[in-house]
Amino acid sequence: MKVTLRKVGKSPFEFERKLQDITLKGYMQYDSNGLILLDAKLTGILELDCAVCGEEFELEVDEDLKFFISDGIYKDEENSLIDVVEATNGELDIDELIHSEVELIKSDYHCCEFCEIGED
């Protein structure tokens, strides 16, 4: 699902996208300095391998996402250190965003409930 950024205005542009067992639901709206605010929630179930025993387990995902989107390269002239995703061709690919967030979660250290108990 691709969103054309020039269609995002001052009133919230709501969206919901589900890929497999993960849903991203939220809104985008023009903020300032040519940036668009994305405020969304990533929810669902991910199948992961336990970092300790290697067994597969399900992780319930419930993550708040809040960052800015720039149409093209963003130059932070004020050194504000805000989170900015740079979109290309005037579009934001929501599917790619979901995949990126899922991979970020997967790259973290996760234990199944049995190994978590053993670490206490």
Short mmCIF file of C-alpha atoms in Angstrom, two decimals:
data_model
loop_
_atom_site.label_atom_id
_atom_site.label_comp_id
_atom_site.label_asym_id
_atom_site.label_seq_id
_atom_site.Cartn_x
_atom_site.Cartn_y
_atom_site.Cartn_z
CA MET A 1 0.00 0.00 0.00
CA LYS A 2 1.52 3.28 -1.11
CA VAL A 3 0.42 6.70 0.11
CA THR A 4 1.02 9.77 -2.05
CA LEU A 5 2.49 12.31 0.37
CA ARG A 6 1.09 15.38 -1.36
CA LYS A 7 -2.41 14.11 -0.51
CA VAL A 8 -1.64 14.32 3.22
CA GLY A 9 -2.88 17.63 4.62
CA LYS A 10 -3.48 19.35 7.93
CA SER A 11 -6.42 17.09 8.75
CA PRO A 12 -5.46 13.51 9.70
CA PHE A 13 -5.22 10.96 6.89
CA GLU A 14 -6.21 7.69 8.59
CA PHE A 15 -4.96 4.32 7.39
CA GLU A 16 -4.97 0.67 8.37
CA ARG A 17 -2.91 -2.05 6.72
CA LYS A 18 -2.67 -5.72 7.65
CA LEU A 19 0.15 -7.97 6.44
CA GLN A 20 -0.04 -11.58 7.58
CA ASP A 21 -0.67 -11.35 11.35
CA ILE A 22 0.56 -7.76 11.82
CA THR A 23 -1.58 -4.62 11.56
CA LEU A 24 -0.43 -1.01 11.35
CA LYS A 25 -3.21 1.46 12.14
CA GLY A 26 -2.91 5.19 12.60
CA TYR A 27 -2.83 8.51 10.84
CA MET A 28 -0.56 10.91 9.00
CA GLN A 29 -0.88 14.66 8.90
CA TYR A 30 1.17 17.60 7.74
CA ASP A 31 3.10 19.00 10.70
CA SER A 32 5.59 21.74 9.80
CA ASN A 33 8.83 22.38 7.94
CA GLY A 34 7.61 20.15 5.12
CA LEU A 35 7.39 17.15 7.45
CA ILE A 36 4.48 14.76 7.91
CA LEU A 37 3.78 13.25 11.32
CA LEU A 38 3.00 9.53 11.39
CA ASP A 39 1.33 8.35 14.59
CA ALA A 40 0.36 4.67 14.54
CA LYS A 41 0.15 1.40 16.46
CA LEU A 42 1.71 -1.86 15.28
CA THR A 43 -0.16 -4.88 16.66
CA GLY A 44 -0.37 -8.60 16.04
CA ILE A 45 1.54 -11.84 16.51
CA LEU A 46 5.08 -12.65 15.34
CA GLU A 47 6.61 -16.11 15.15
CA LEU A 48 10.12 -15.94 16.61
CA ASP A 49 12.88 -18.33 17.62
CA CYS A 50 13.92 -18.26 21.27
CA ALA A 51 17.44 -16.81 21.62
CA VAL A 52 18.22 -19.37 24.37
CA CYS A 53 16.69 -22.73 23.39
CA GLY A 54 15.92 -22.12 19.71
CA GLU A 55 12.28 -23.20 20.01
CA GLU A 56 9.72 -21.28 18.01
CA PHE A 57 7.25 -19.16 19.99
CA GLU A 58 4.70 -16.42 19.41
CA LEU A 59 5.35 -12.85 20.49
CA GLU A 60 2.44 -10.45 20.91
CA VAL A 61 3.33 -7.13 19.30
CA ASP A 62 1.87 -3.88 20.64
CA GLU A 63 4.16 -1.01 19.63
CA ASP A 64 3.44 2.70 19.34
CA LEU A 65 5.14 4.36 16.38
CA LYS A 66 5.59 8.09 16.13
CA PHE A 67 7.98 9.75 13.71
CA PHE A 68 8.16 12.23 10.87
CA ILE A 69 8.24 11.61 7.13
CA SER A 70 10.15 13.77 4.69
CA ASP A 71 9.38 13.85 0.98
CA GLY A 72 12.97 13.39 -0.16
CA ILE A 73 16.23 14.01 1.67
CA TYR A 74 15.79 15.70 5.05
CA LYS A 75 18.29 18.34 6.14
CA ASP A 76 18.19 18.90 9.89
CA GLU A 77 19.48 22.46 9.94
CA GLU A 78 18.38 23.03 13.54
CA ASN A 79 20.01 19.82 14.89
CA SER A 80 16.68 18.85 16.44
CA LEU A 81 17.47 15.10 16.47
CA ILE A 82 13.95 14.02 15.54
CA ASP A 83 13.18 10.65 13.95
CA VAL A 84 12.66 11.22 10.22
CA VAL A 85 11.93 8.63 7.54
CA GLU A 86 12.90 9.81 4.08
CA ALA A 87 10.38 8.83 1.41
CA THR A 88 11.26 8.73 -2.27
CA ASN A 89 9.21 9.56 -5.35
CA GLY A 90 6.62 11.39 -3.24
CA GLU A 91 5.24 8.15 -1.81
CA LEU A 92 5.41 6.27 1.47
CA ASP A 93 5.22 2.50 1.14
CA ILE A 94 3.26 1.32 4.20
CA ASP A 95 4.06 -2.34 3.46
CA GLU A 96 7.79 -1.57 3.47
CA LEU A 97 7.38 0.35 6.72
CA ILE A 98 5.66 -2.66 8.34
CA HIS A 99 8.39 -5.01 7.10
CA SER A 100 11.10 -2.69 8.48
CA GLU A 101 9.46 -2.45 11.89
CA VAL A 102 8.93 -6.24 12.04
CA GLU A 103 12.58 -6.87 11.17
CA LEU A 104 13.65 -4.40 13.85
CA ILE A 105 11.58 -6.29 16.43
CA LYS A 106 12.94 -9.65 15.24
CA SER A 107 16.53 -8.44 15.54
CA ASP A 108 16.11 -7.89 19.28
CA TYR A 109 16.86 -10.56 21.93
CA HIS A 110 13.71 -12.60 22.63
CA CYS A 111 13.18 -15.59 24.94
CA CYS A 112 10.27 -17.99 25.12
CA GLU A 113 8.31 -18.05 28.40
CA PHE A 114 10.16 -21.17 29.64
CA CYS A 115 13.63 -19.68 29.18
CA GLU A 116 12.51 -16.34 30.65
CA ILE A 117 11.50 -18.14 33.85
CA GLY A 118 14.88 -19.87 33.97
CA GLU A 119 16.74 -16.54 33.74
CA ASP A 120 15.16 -15.13 36.93
#
